[in-house]
Coordinates of C-alpha atoms in Angstrom, one line a residue:
X1 CA -96.3 130.1 -22.5
X2 CA -93.2 132.3 -22.4
X3 CA -91.2 132.8 -25.6
X4 CA -87.9 130.9 -25.6
X5 CA -84.9 131.4 -27.9
X6 CA -82.1 129.4 -29.5
X7 CA -78.7 131.0 -29.9
X8 CA -77.0 130.2 -33.2
X9 CA -73.2 130.6 -33.8
X10 CA -72.9 131.9 -37.4
X11 CA -69.2 131.2 -37.8
X12 CA -68.5 134.9 -38.6
X13 CA -65.9 136.8 -36.5
X14 CA -66.2 140.2 -35.0
X15 CA -63.3 142.6 -34.9
X16 CA -59.7 141.6 -35.6
X17 CA -59.7 138.3 -33.7
X18 CA -57.8 135.4 -35.4
X19 CA -59.8 132.3 -36.3
X20 CA -57.6 130.1 -34.2
X21 CA -58.0 132.4 -31.2
X22 CA -61.8 132.4 -31.8
X23 CA -61.9 128.6 -31.7
X24 CA -59.9 128.7 -28.4
X25 CA -62.5 131.1 -26.9
X26 CA -65.3 128.9 -28.1
X27 CA -63.6 125.8 -26.5
X28 CA -63.3 127.6 -23.2
X29 CA -66.8 128.9 -23.0
X30 CA -68.4 125.5 -23.8
X31 CA -65.8 123.4 -21.9
X32 CA -64.8 121.5 -25.1
X33 CA -61.4 120.0 -26.0
X34 CA -59.7 122.2 -28.6
X35 CA -60.0 119.6 -31.4
X36 CA -63.7 119.1 -30.8
X37 CA -64.3 122.9 -30.7
X38 CA -62.4 123.1 -34.0
X39 CA -64.8 120.6 -35.6
X40 CA -67.9 122.2 -34.2
X41 CA -66.8 125.7 -35.2
X42 CA -66.4 124.6 -38.8
X43 CA -69.9 123.2 -38.9
X44 CA -71.4 126.7 -38.2
X45 CA -74.0 127.9 -38.4
X46 CA -75.2 125.7 -35.5
X47 CA -77.2 126.1 -32.3
X48 CA -75.0 126.4 -29.2
X49 CA -77.8 127.1 -26.7
X50 CA -81.4 126.0 -26.8
X51 CA -84.7 127.2 -25.4
X52 CA -83.5 130.0 -23.1
X53 CA -85.5 133.1 -22.0
X54 CA -84.9 136.4 -23.6
X55 CA -82.7 137.9 -20.8
X56 CA -80.4 134.8 -20.7
X57 CA -80.2 134.8 -24.5
X58 CA -79.1 138.5 -24.5
X59 CA -76.5 137.9 -21.8
X60 CA -75.0 134.9 -23.7
X61 CA -74.9 136.9 -26.9
X62 CA -73.0 139.7 -25.2
X63 CA -70.4 137.2 -23.9
X64 CA -70.0 135.6 -27.3
X65 CA -69.8 138.8 -29.3
X66 CA -67.5 140.5 -26.7
X67 CA -65.2 137.5 -27.4
X68 CA -65.4 138.0 -31.1
X69 CA -67.9 135.3 -32.0
X70 CA -70.9 136.5 -34.0
X71 CA -74.2 134.8 -33.0
X72 CA -77.9 135.3 -33.7
X73 CA -80.9 135.0 -31.3
X74 CA -83.9 133.2 -33.0
X75 CA -87.3 132.3 -31.6
X76 CA -87.5 128.5 -31.0
X77 CA -90.4 128.2 -33.5
X78 CA -88.2 129.5 -36.3
X79 CA -85.1 127.3 -35.9
X80 CA -86.4 124.2 -34.2
X81 CA -86.9 122.3 -37.4
X82 CA -83.8 123.6 -39.0
X83 CA -81.2 122.9 -36.3
X84 CA -81.7 120.5 -33.3
X85 CA -78.2 119.9 -32.2
X86 CA -76.9 121.7 -29.1
X87 CA -73.1 121.8 -28.9
X88 CA -72.8 121.6 -25.1
X89 CA -73.6 123.3 -21.8
X90 CA -72.2 126.7 -21.6
X91 CA -70.6 127.8 -18.4
X92 CA -73.7 128.9 -16.5
X93 CA -71.6 130.5 -13.7
X94 CA -70.1 132.9 -16.3
X95 CA -73.6 134.0 -17.2
X96 CA -74.7 134.4 -13.6
X97 CA -71.6 136.4 -12.8
X98 CA -72.4 138.8 -15.6
X99 CA -75.8 139.3 -14.2
X100 CA -74.5 140.2 -10.7
X101 CA -71.8 142.6 -11.9
X102 CA -72.1 146.2 -13.1
X103 CA -71.6 147.0 -16.8
X104 CA -68.1 148.2 -16.1
X105 CA -67.2 145.0 -14.2
X106 CA -68.7 142.9 -16.9
X107 CA -66.5 144.7 -19.5
X108 CA -63.4 144.0 -17.4
X109 CA -64.2 140.4 -16.8
X110 CA -64.8 139.7 -20.5
X111 CA -61.7 141.5 -21.5
X112 CA -59.6 139.5 -19.0
X113 CA -61.2 136.2 -20.1
X114 CA -60.6 137.0 -23.8
X115 CA -57.0 137.9 -23.2
X116 CA -56.3 134.8 -21.1
X117 CA -57.8 132.6 -23.8
X118 CA -56.4 134.1 -26.9
X119 CA -52.9 135.1 -25.8
X120 CA -50.5 132.4 -27.2
X121 CA -48.0 133.2 -24.5
X122 CA -50.5 132.5 -21.7
X123 CA -52.7 129.6 -22.7
X124 CA -55.7 128.7 -20.5
X125 CA -55.1 125.8 -18.1
X126 CA -58.0 124.0 -19.6
X127 CA -56.2 123.8 -23.0
X128 CA -53.7 121.1 -23.8
X129 CA -51.1 121.0 -26.5
X130 CA -50.4 123.2 -29.5
X131 CA -52.9 125.2 -31.5
X132 CA -53.6 123.7 -35.0
X133 CA -56.1 123.7 -37.9
X134 CA -57.1 120.7 -40.0
X135 CA -58.2 121.0 -43.6
X136 CA -58.9 118.7 -46.6
X137 CA -60.3 115.8 -44.5
X138 CA -61.0 113.0 -45.0
X139 CA -59.6 112.7 -48.5
X140 CA -56.4 114.8 -48.5
X141 CA -55.7 115.8 -44.9
X142 CA -53.6 118.8 -44.2
X143 CA -52.7 120.3 -40.8
X144 CA -51.2 123.7 -39.9
X145 CA -49.5 123.7 -36.5
X146 CA -48.8 126.9 -34.5
X147 CA -45.4 126.5 -32.8
X148 CA -44.8 128.9 -29.9
X149 CA -41.5 130.8 -29.7
X150 CA -38.6 128.5 -28.7
X151 CA -40.7 125.3 -29.0
X152 CA -40.0 122.4 -31.4
X153 CA -42.1 120.3 -33.7
X154 CA -41.0 116.9 -35.0
X155 CA -42.3 116.1 -38.6
X156 CA -41.9 113.1 -40.8
X157 CA -39.3 113.7 -43.5
X158 CA -40.7 115.2 -46.7
X159 CA -44.1 115.9 -45.0
X160 CA -43.5 119.7 -44.5
X161 CA -45.5 121.7 -47.2
X162 CA -45.3 125.3 -45.9
X163 CA -43.7 127.1 -43.0
X164 CA -43.0 130.6 -41.7
X165 CA -39.6 132.1 -42.4
X166 CA -38.6 132.2 -38.7
X167 CA -38.8 128.4 -38.5
X168 CA -35.4 126.7 -38.2
X169 CA -35.1 123.1 -39.4
X170 CA -32.7 120.3 -38.3
X171 CA -32.7 116.7 -39.6
X172 CA -32.1 113.8 -37.2
X173 CA -32.2 110.1 -37.4
X174 CA -35.2 108.2 -35.9
X175 CA -36.1 104.6 -35.7
X176 CA -32.6 103.3 -36.7
X177 CA -32.5 99.7 -37.9
X178 CA -36.2 99.1 -37.6
X179 CA -37.1 101.9 -40.1
X180 CA -34.2 101.0 -42.4
X181 CA -35.2 97.3 -42.6
X182 CA -38.8 98.1 -43.5
X183 CA -37.8 100.6 -46.2
X184 CA -39.3 103.6 -44.3
X185 CA -37.5 107.0 -44.0
X186 CA -35.1 106.8 -41.1
X187 CA -35.0 110.6 -40.7
X188 CA -37.3 113.1 -39.0
X189 CA -37.2 116.9 -39.3
X190 CA -37.3 119.2 -36.2
X191 CA -38.8 122.6 -36.7
X192 CA -38.0 125.2 -34.0
X193 CA -39.7 128.6 -33.8
X194 CA -37.0 131.3 -33.4
X195 CA -37.9 134.5 -31.6
X196 CA -41.6 134.4 -32.2
X197 CA -44.5 132.0 -32.9
X198 CA -44.4 130.3 -36.3
X199 CA -46.5 128.0 -38.4
X200 CA -45.7 124.7 -40.1
X201 CA -48.1 123.2 -42.7
X202 CA -47.9 119.4 -43.0
X203 CA -49.1 117.3 -45.9
X204 CA -48.7 113.5 -45.5
X205 CA -47.7 111.4 -48.5
X206 CA -50.7 109.1 -48.6
X207 CA -54.1 110.4 -49.7
X208 CA -56.4 110.1 -46.7
X209 CA -57.3 111.4 -43.3
X210 CA -55.4 112.9 -40.4
X211 CA -56.0 112.3 -36.7
X212 CA -54.8 114.3 -33.7
X213 CA -54.4 112.8 -30.2
X214 CA -53.1 114.5 -27.1
X215 CA -51.1 112.0 -25.0
X216 CA -50.9 112.6 -21.2
X217 CA -48.1 110.3 -20.3
X218 CA -49.7 107.6 -22.5
X219 CA -48.6 105.3 -25.4
X220 CA -50.0 104.7 -28.8
X221 CA -48.7 102.2 -31.3
X222 CA -48.9 103.1 -35.0
X223 CA -48.3 101.2 -38.2
X224 CA -44.9 102.0 -39.5
X225 CA -46.1 104.5 -42.2
X226 CA -48.7 106.3 -40.1
X227 CA -46.6 108.8 -38.1
X228 CA -46.9 112.4 -39.3
X229 CA -45.7 114.8 -36.5
X230 CA -45.5 115.3 -32.8
X231 CA -44.5 117.9 -30.2
X232 CA -41.2 117.8 -28.4
X233 CA -42.6 115.9 -25.4
X234 CA -43.4 112.8 -27.4
X235 CA -40.7 110.1 -27.9
X236 CA -41.1 108.2 -31.1
X237 CA -39.2 104.9 -31.7
X238 CA -39.6 101.6 -33.5
X239 CA -40.8 98.5 -31.7
X240 CA -40.2 95.0 -32.8
X241 CA -43.5 93.1 -33.3
X242 CA -41.8 89.7 -33.2
X243 CA -41.1 87.6 -36.3
X244 CA -44.3 85.6 -36.2
X245 CA -46.7 88.6 -35.8
X246 CA -44.8 90.8 -38.2
X247 CA -44.2 88.2 -41.0
X248 CA -47.6 86.6 -40.9
X249 CA -49.6 89.9 -40.6
X250 CA -48.5 90.9 -44.0
X251 CA -47.5 94.3 -42.5
X252 CA -44.2 95.6 -41.1
X253 CA -42.1 93.7 -38.7
X254 CA -41.9 96.9 -36.6
X255 CA -44.5 99.3 -35.1
X256 CA -44.0 102.9 -34.1
X257 CA -44.3 103.5 -30.4
X258 CA -45.2 107.1 -29.5
X259 CA -45.2 107.9 -25.8
X260 CA -44.9 110.9 -23.5
X261 CA -46.9 114.1 -23.0
X262 CA -47.9 116.2 -25.9
X263 CA -49.5 116.3 -29.4
X264 CA -49.4 113.4 -31.9
X265 CA -50.6 113.5 -35.5
X266 CA -51.0 110.4 -37.7
X267 CA -52.5 109.6 -41.1
X268 CA -54.2 106.9 -43.0
X269 CA -55.0 105.7 -46.5
X270 CA -58.7 106.6 -46.6
X271 CA -60.7 108.0 -43.7
X272 CA -59.9 107.2 -40.0
X273 CA -62.5 105.7 -37.7
X274 CA -61.9 105.4 -33.9
X275 CA -63.2 102.3 -32.2
X276 CA -63.5 101.7 -28.4
X277 CA -62.6 98.1 -27.6
X278 CA -63.9 96.7 -24.3
X279 CA -63.3 93.0 -24.7
X280 CA -62.4 91.3 -28.1
X281 CA -62.4 92.9 -31.5
X282 CA -61.2 91.8 -34.9
X283 CA -59.7 94.0 -37.6
X284 CA -58.1 93.1 -40.9
X285 CA -54.4 93.7 -40.7
X286 CA -54.4 96.0 -43.7
X287 CA -56.9 98.4 -42.1
X288 CA -55.1 99.0 -38.8
X289 CA -53.7 102.5 -38.3
X290 CA -52.9 102.4 -34.5
X291 CA -54.0 101.3 -31.1
X292 CA -53.5 102.3 -27.5
X293 CA -51.2 100.6 -25.0
X294 CA -52.9 97.9 -22.9
X295 CA -54.5 96.1 -25.8
X296 CA -53.1 92.7 -26.6
X297 CA -53.3 91.3 -30.1
X298 CA -52.8 88.1 -32.0
X299 CA -52.6 87.5 -35.7
X300 CA -55.0 84.7 -36.8
X301 CA -57.0 83.5 -39.8
X302 CA -60.7 84.0 -40.3
X303 CA -62.6 80.7 -40.3
X304 CA -61.1 77.5 -41.6
X305 CA -58.4 77.0 -44.2
X306 CA -61.0 77.1 -47.0
X307 CA -62.1 80.5 -45.9
X308 CA -58.5 81.5 -45.5
X309 CA -57.5 80.7 -49.1
X310 CA -60.7 81.6 -51.0
X311 CA -62.6 84.2 -49.0
X312 CA -60.2 87.0 -49.9
X313 CA -60.0 88.0 -46.2
X314 CA -56.6 86.4 -45.3
X315 CA -55.3 87.2 -41.8
X316 CA -56.8 89.4 -39.2
X317 CA -55.7 91.0 -35.9
X318 CA -57.7 89.9 -32.9
X319 CA -57.5 92.6 -30.1
X320 CA -58.3 91.9 -26.5
X321 CA -58.5 94.1 -23.5
X322 CA -59.7 97.7 -23.1
X323 CA -58.5 100.6 -25.2
X324 CA -58.9 102.3 -28.6
X325 CA -58.2 101.2 -32.1
X326 CA -58.0 103.5 -35.1
X327 CA -58.7 101.9 -38.5
X328 CA -58.5 103.2 -42.1
X329 CA -61.4 102.8 -44.5
X330 CA -59.2 101.7 -47.3
X331 CA -56.4 99.2 -47.6
X332 CA -53.5 99.9 -49.9
X333 CA -53.0 96.2 -50.6
X334 CA -56.6 95.8 -51.6
X335 CA -56.4 98.9 -53.9
X336 CA -53.3 97.5 -55.6
X337 CA -55.1 94.2 -56.1
X338 CA -58.1 96.0 -57.6
X339 CA -56.0 98.3 -59.9
X340 CA -53.9 95.4 -61.1
X341 CA -56.6 94.2 -63.5
X342 CA -56.7 97.6 -65.2
X343 CA -53.1 98.0 -65.9
X344 CA -52.1 98.2 -69.6
X345 CA -50.6 95.0 -70.9
X346 CA -48.1 95.2 -73.7
X347 CA -48.8 92.8 -76.6
X348 CA -46.2 90.1 -77.2
X349 CA -46.8 90.4 -80.9

């Protein structure tokens, strides 16, 4: 039996490549969305190619290390019990092309591929949206967004934590009456990168997770306090839920409607879980973060009136249709109810 090998990405970088550029290269080679590549890269060391022969392993290693990604070749017997997850299928045509070309042609192709992927002025067509890095998840989410020269990023008021000195900020009103009525901040800050690329570090107010979605002429509805930031191609506005839905849900009378083409970031209290809805699904109103357009929803009670008053569950949101729902693992109202019993009480004596 011929010896086979696993290729393990160590997470270390070769040369002067930036970490964000290395993640972009990794995404291109393994045909992954940029956010998924980011998650995989930060789980390194991990196996990215399993059970290949020695020649193929060497070729893949050359491609990865030429792109600035350090990797190791290990016999299958050594690593099989330690790491069994393969990230994805590497672009086999790239490996075959390397085999057919001379060493000089191989160098030129890899150089060209690396420049196309890592140059922020010429992003690959397979990439969508702005480059960014997440940190502190799921407890205290923090996102750093790379804004290309001349581009603009919209950020919830008071959420900016850090920024480069070339970033220019303007404050504009957003949401109007809807935000004012619900007590939310009616302003949004716009950060524009002047002359060169700049970074903005964003820290939401609530302790919890952050989620990124790229909208391709799509719409997502968010609870009124969930919006964090978006790129310039996304329009954000308040949407009236209706008096019955808003009042009886125990949440805001307004939702945030984010629609267009670009990046959207939103946050939660607790961790965020994404759920695919194909028919009907029930979520407690206090745990909803957002949902996609196309889902219908109704506010209803759980069980009969006895359950409604004594179960502690109250009202729920019943979704129907096909789409996605994002929920948070904690409810601020439930936390307040739990903490209430531990508050210090001043003696009347």
